[in-house]
Short mmCIF file of C-alpha atoms in Angstrom, two decimals:
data_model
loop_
_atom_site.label_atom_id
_atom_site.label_comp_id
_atom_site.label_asym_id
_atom_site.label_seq_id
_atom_site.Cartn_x
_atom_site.Cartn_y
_atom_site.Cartn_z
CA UNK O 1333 -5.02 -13.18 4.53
CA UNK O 1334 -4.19 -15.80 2.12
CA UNK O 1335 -0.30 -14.92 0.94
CA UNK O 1336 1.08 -14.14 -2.34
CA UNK O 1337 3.90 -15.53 -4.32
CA UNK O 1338 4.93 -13.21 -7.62
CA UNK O 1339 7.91 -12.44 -9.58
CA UNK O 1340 10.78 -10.69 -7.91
CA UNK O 1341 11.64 -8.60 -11.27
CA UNK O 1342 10.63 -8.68 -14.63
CA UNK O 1343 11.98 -6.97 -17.98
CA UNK O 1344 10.46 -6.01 -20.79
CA UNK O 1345 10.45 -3.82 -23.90
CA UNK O 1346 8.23 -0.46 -25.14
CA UNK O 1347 5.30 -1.54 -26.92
CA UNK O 1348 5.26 -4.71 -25.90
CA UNK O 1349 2.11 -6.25 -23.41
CA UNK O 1350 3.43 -7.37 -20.24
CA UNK O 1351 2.10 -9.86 -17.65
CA UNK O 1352 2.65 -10.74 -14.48
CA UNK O 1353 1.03 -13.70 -12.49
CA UNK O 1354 0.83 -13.82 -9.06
CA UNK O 1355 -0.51 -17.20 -7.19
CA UNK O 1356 -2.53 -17.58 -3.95
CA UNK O 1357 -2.93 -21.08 -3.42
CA UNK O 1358 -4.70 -20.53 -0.46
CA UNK O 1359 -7.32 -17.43 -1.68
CA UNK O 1360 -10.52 -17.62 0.60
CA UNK O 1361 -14.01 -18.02 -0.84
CA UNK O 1362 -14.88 -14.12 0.10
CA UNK O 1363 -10.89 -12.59 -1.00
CA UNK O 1364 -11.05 -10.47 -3.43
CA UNK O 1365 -7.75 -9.87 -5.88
CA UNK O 1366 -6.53 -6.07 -5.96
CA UNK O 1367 -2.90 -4.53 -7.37
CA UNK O 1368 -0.85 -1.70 -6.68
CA UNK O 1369 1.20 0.19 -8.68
CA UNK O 1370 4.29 1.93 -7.59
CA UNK O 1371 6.83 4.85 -8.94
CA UNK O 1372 10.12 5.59 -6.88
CA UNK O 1373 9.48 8.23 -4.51
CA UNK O 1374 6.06 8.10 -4.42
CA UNK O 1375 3.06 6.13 -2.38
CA UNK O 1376 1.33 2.75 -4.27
CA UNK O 1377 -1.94 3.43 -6.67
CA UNK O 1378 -4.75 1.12 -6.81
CA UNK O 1379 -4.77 -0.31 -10.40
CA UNK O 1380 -6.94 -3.20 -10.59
CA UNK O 1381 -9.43 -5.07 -8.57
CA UNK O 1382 -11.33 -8.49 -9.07
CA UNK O 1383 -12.62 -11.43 -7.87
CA UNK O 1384 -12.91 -14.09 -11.08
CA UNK O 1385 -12.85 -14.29 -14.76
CA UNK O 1386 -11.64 -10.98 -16.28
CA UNK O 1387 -11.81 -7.26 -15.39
CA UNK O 1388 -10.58 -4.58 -17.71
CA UNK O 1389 -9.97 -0.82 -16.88
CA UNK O 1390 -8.84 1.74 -18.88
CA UNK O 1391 -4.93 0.84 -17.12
CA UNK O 1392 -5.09 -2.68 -16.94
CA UNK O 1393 -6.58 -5.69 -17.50
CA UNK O 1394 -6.95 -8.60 -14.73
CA UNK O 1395 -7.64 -12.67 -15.80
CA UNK O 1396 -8.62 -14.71 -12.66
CA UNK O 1397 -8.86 -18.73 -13.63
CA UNK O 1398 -11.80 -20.43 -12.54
CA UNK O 1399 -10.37 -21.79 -9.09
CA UNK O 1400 -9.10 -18.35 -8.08
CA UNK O 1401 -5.63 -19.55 -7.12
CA UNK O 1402 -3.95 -17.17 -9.36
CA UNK O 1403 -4.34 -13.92 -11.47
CA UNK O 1404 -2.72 -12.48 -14.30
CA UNK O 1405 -2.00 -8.54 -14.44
CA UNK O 1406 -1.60 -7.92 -17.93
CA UNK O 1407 -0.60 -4.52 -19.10
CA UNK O 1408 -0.58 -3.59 -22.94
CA UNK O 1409 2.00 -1.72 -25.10
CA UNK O 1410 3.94 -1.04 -22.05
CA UNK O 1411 5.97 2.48 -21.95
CA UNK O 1412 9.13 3.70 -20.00
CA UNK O 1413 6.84 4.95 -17.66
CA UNK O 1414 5.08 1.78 -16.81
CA UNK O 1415 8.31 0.99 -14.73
CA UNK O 1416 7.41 0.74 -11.38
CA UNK O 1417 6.73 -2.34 -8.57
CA UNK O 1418 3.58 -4.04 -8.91
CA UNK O 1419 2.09 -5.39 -5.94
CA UNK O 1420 -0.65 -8.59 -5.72
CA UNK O 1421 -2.90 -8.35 -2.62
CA UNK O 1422 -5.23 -10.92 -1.61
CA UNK O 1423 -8.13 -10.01 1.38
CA UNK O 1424 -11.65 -9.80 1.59
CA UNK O 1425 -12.65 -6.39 1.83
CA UNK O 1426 -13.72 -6.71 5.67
CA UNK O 1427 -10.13 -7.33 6.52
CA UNK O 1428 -8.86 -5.24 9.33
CA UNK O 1429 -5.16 -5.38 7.72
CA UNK O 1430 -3.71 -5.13 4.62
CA UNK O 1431 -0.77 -6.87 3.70
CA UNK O 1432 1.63 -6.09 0.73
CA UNK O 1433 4.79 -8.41 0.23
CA UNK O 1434 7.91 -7.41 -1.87
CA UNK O 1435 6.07 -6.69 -5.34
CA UNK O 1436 7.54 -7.61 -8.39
CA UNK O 1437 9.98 -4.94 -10.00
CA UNK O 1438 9.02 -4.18 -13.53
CA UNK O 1439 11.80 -2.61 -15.71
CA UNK O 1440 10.81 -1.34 -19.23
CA UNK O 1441 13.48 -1.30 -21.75
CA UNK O 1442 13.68 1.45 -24.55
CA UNK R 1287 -9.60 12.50 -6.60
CA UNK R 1288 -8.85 11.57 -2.88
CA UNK R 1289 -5.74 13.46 -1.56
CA UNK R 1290 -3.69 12.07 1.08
CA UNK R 1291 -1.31 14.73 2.49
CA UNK R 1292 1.95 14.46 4.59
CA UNK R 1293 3.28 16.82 6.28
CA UNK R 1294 6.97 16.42 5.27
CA UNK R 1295 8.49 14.92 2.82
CA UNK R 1296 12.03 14.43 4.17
CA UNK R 1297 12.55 14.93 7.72
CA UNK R 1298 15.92 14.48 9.80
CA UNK R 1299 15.61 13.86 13.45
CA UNK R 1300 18.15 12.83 16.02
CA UNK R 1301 18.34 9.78 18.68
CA UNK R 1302 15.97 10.19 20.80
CA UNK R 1303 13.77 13.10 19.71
CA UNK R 1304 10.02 12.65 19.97
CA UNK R 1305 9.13 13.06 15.96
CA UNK R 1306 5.84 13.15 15.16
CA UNK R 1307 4.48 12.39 11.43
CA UNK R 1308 1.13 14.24 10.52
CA UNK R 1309 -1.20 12.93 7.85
CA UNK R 1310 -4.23 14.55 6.38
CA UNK R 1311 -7.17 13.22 3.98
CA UNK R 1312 -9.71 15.25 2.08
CA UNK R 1313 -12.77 12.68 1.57
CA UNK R 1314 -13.87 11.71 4.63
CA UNK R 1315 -12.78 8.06 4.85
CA UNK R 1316 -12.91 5.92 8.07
CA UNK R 1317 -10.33 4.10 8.02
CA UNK R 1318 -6.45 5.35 7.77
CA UNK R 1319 -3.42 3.20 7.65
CA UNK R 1320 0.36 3.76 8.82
CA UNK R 1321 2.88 1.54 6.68
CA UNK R 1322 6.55 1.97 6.52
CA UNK R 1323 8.52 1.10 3.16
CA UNK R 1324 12.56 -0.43 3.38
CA UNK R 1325 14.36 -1.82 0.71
CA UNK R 1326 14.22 -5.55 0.24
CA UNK R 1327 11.36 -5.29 2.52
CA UNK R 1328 8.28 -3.74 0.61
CA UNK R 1329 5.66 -2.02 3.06
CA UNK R 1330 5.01 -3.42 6.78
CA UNK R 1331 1.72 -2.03 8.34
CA UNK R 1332 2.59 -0.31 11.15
CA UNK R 1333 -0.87 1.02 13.15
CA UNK R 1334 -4.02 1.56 11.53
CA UNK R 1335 -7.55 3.24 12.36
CA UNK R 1336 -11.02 2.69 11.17
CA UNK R 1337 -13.11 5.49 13.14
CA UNK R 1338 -11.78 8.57 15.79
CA UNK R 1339 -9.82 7.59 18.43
CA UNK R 1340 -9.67 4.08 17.62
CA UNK R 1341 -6.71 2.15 16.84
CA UNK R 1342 -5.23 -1.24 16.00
CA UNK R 1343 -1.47 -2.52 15.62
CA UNK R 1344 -0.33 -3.95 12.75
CA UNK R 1345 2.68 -5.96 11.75
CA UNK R 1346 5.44 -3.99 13.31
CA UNK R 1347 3.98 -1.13 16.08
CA UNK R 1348 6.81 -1.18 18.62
CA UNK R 1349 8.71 2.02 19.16
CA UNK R 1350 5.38 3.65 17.48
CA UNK R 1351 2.30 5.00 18.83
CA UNK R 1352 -0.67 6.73 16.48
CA UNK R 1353 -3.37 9.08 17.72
CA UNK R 1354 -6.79 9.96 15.66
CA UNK R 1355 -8.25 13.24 17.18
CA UNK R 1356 -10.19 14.01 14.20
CA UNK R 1357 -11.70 11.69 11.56
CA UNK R 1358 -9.25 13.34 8.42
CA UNK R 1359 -6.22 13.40 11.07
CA UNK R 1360 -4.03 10.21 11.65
CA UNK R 1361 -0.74 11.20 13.68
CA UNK R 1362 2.46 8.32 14.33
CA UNK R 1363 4.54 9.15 16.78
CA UNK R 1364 8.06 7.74 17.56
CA UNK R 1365 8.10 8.37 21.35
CA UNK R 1366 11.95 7.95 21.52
CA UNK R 1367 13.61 7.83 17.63
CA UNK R 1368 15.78 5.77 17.08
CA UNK R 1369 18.63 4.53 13.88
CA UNK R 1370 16.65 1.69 12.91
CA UNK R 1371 13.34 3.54 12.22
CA UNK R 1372 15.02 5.46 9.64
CA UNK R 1373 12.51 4.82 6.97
CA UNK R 1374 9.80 6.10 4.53
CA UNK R 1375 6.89 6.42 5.79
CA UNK R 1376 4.00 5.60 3.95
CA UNK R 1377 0.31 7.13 5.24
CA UNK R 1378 -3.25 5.80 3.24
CA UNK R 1379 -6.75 6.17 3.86
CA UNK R 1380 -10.01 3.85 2.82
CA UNK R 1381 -13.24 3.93 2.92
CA UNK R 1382 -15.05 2.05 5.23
CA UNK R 1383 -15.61 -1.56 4.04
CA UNK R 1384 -13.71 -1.21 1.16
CA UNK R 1385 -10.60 -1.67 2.82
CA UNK R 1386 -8.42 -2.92 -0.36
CA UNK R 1387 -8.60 0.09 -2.24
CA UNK R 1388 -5.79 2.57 -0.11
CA UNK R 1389 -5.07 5.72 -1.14
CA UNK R 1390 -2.02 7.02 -0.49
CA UNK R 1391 0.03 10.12 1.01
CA UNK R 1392 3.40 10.74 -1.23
CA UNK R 1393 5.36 9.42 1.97
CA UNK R 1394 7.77 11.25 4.34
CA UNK R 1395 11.63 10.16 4.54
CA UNK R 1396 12.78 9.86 8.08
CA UNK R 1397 16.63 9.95 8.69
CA UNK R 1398 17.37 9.52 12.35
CA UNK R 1399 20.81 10.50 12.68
#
């Protein structure tokens, strides 16, 4: 599994669109980009899945450069409740495991 | 929606007790996962399990064992608990091949006194 580098924390403020880049310098041809979203006290929630250019949902949107070694999250007109860890995994969806690292901590100011 | 149910969501065991952590999904996916989640840490994948009685190990599966009887049922069991496997434990299903989109349980906080 190629590994992912992204923000420890982040701030930001209500209303405001938010995004957060995670690199993967080493992304296989077959990887495909997916991100989690997690509250305290509760298990991670798919948000977002893609494998280049740009894939919106009605949550999120995800922008994947044309050599694949990053991707952008981008979440707009963030609320209090958007406050949670985002995490960046990179696999193909064959893998056997599925790796997250530390997330980035996302803290939305009133 | 997919549900992913644990059995307890806070548990306190002592050293040494066998403790066994029960996890249940409704939609008939293959594969299950075990992860545990420590601060400063994020999630480490403990066992997982992509058909009935089959299993892997994942990153950190020493201390733990896992047993899938039945496809919706993926047990972990700590043969021998101990301080440092006080965690939260994280349980999450997949379908199979589409092993990147987890669902997952609401956890189970394990205090081994």
């Amino acid at each position: 599994l190629a590994k992912t580098t992204q923000p420890i924390s982040m701030d930001s403020y209500e209303g405001q669109e938010v995004n957060i880049t995670c690199s993967h310098n080493n992304i296989a041809t077959n990887d495909y980009i997916t991100w989690y979203q997690q509250f305290p006290s509760q298990g991670p929630r798919f948000i977002i899945q893609g494998y280049k250019t740009k894939v919106t949902n009605e949550v999120a949107s995800l922008f994947i450069p044309a050599d694949r070694k990053s991707s952008t999250l981008s979440l707009p007109r963030v609320s209090l409740s958007d406050t949670a860890v985002y995490y960046c995994l990179v696999g193909e969806n064959r893998d056997d495991k599925i790796i997250f690292g530390k997330g980035t901590r996302l803290h939305i100011l009133p | 929606d997919v549900k992913v149910t644990q059995s307890s969501r806070y548990l306190v065991k002592r050293t040494g007790e066998k403790v066994f952590l029960e996890c249940v999904q409704d939609m008939d996916h293959e594969n299950m996962f075990w992860y545990r989640q420590d601060p400063g840490l994020g999630l480490r994948l403990i066992y997982f399990s992509y058909d009935v009685k089959m299993k892997e190990k994942g990153d950190i599966p020493e201390g733990y064992s896992v047993s899938r009887e039945k496809k919706e049922r993926f047990s972990l069991i700590l043969e021998s608990a101990s301080t440092n496997q006080t965690s939260m434990y994280l349980c999450a299903s997949s379908l199979e091949g589409i092993y990147e989109k987890l669902f997952f349980g609401s956890g189970t906080q394990l205090s081994v006194l």
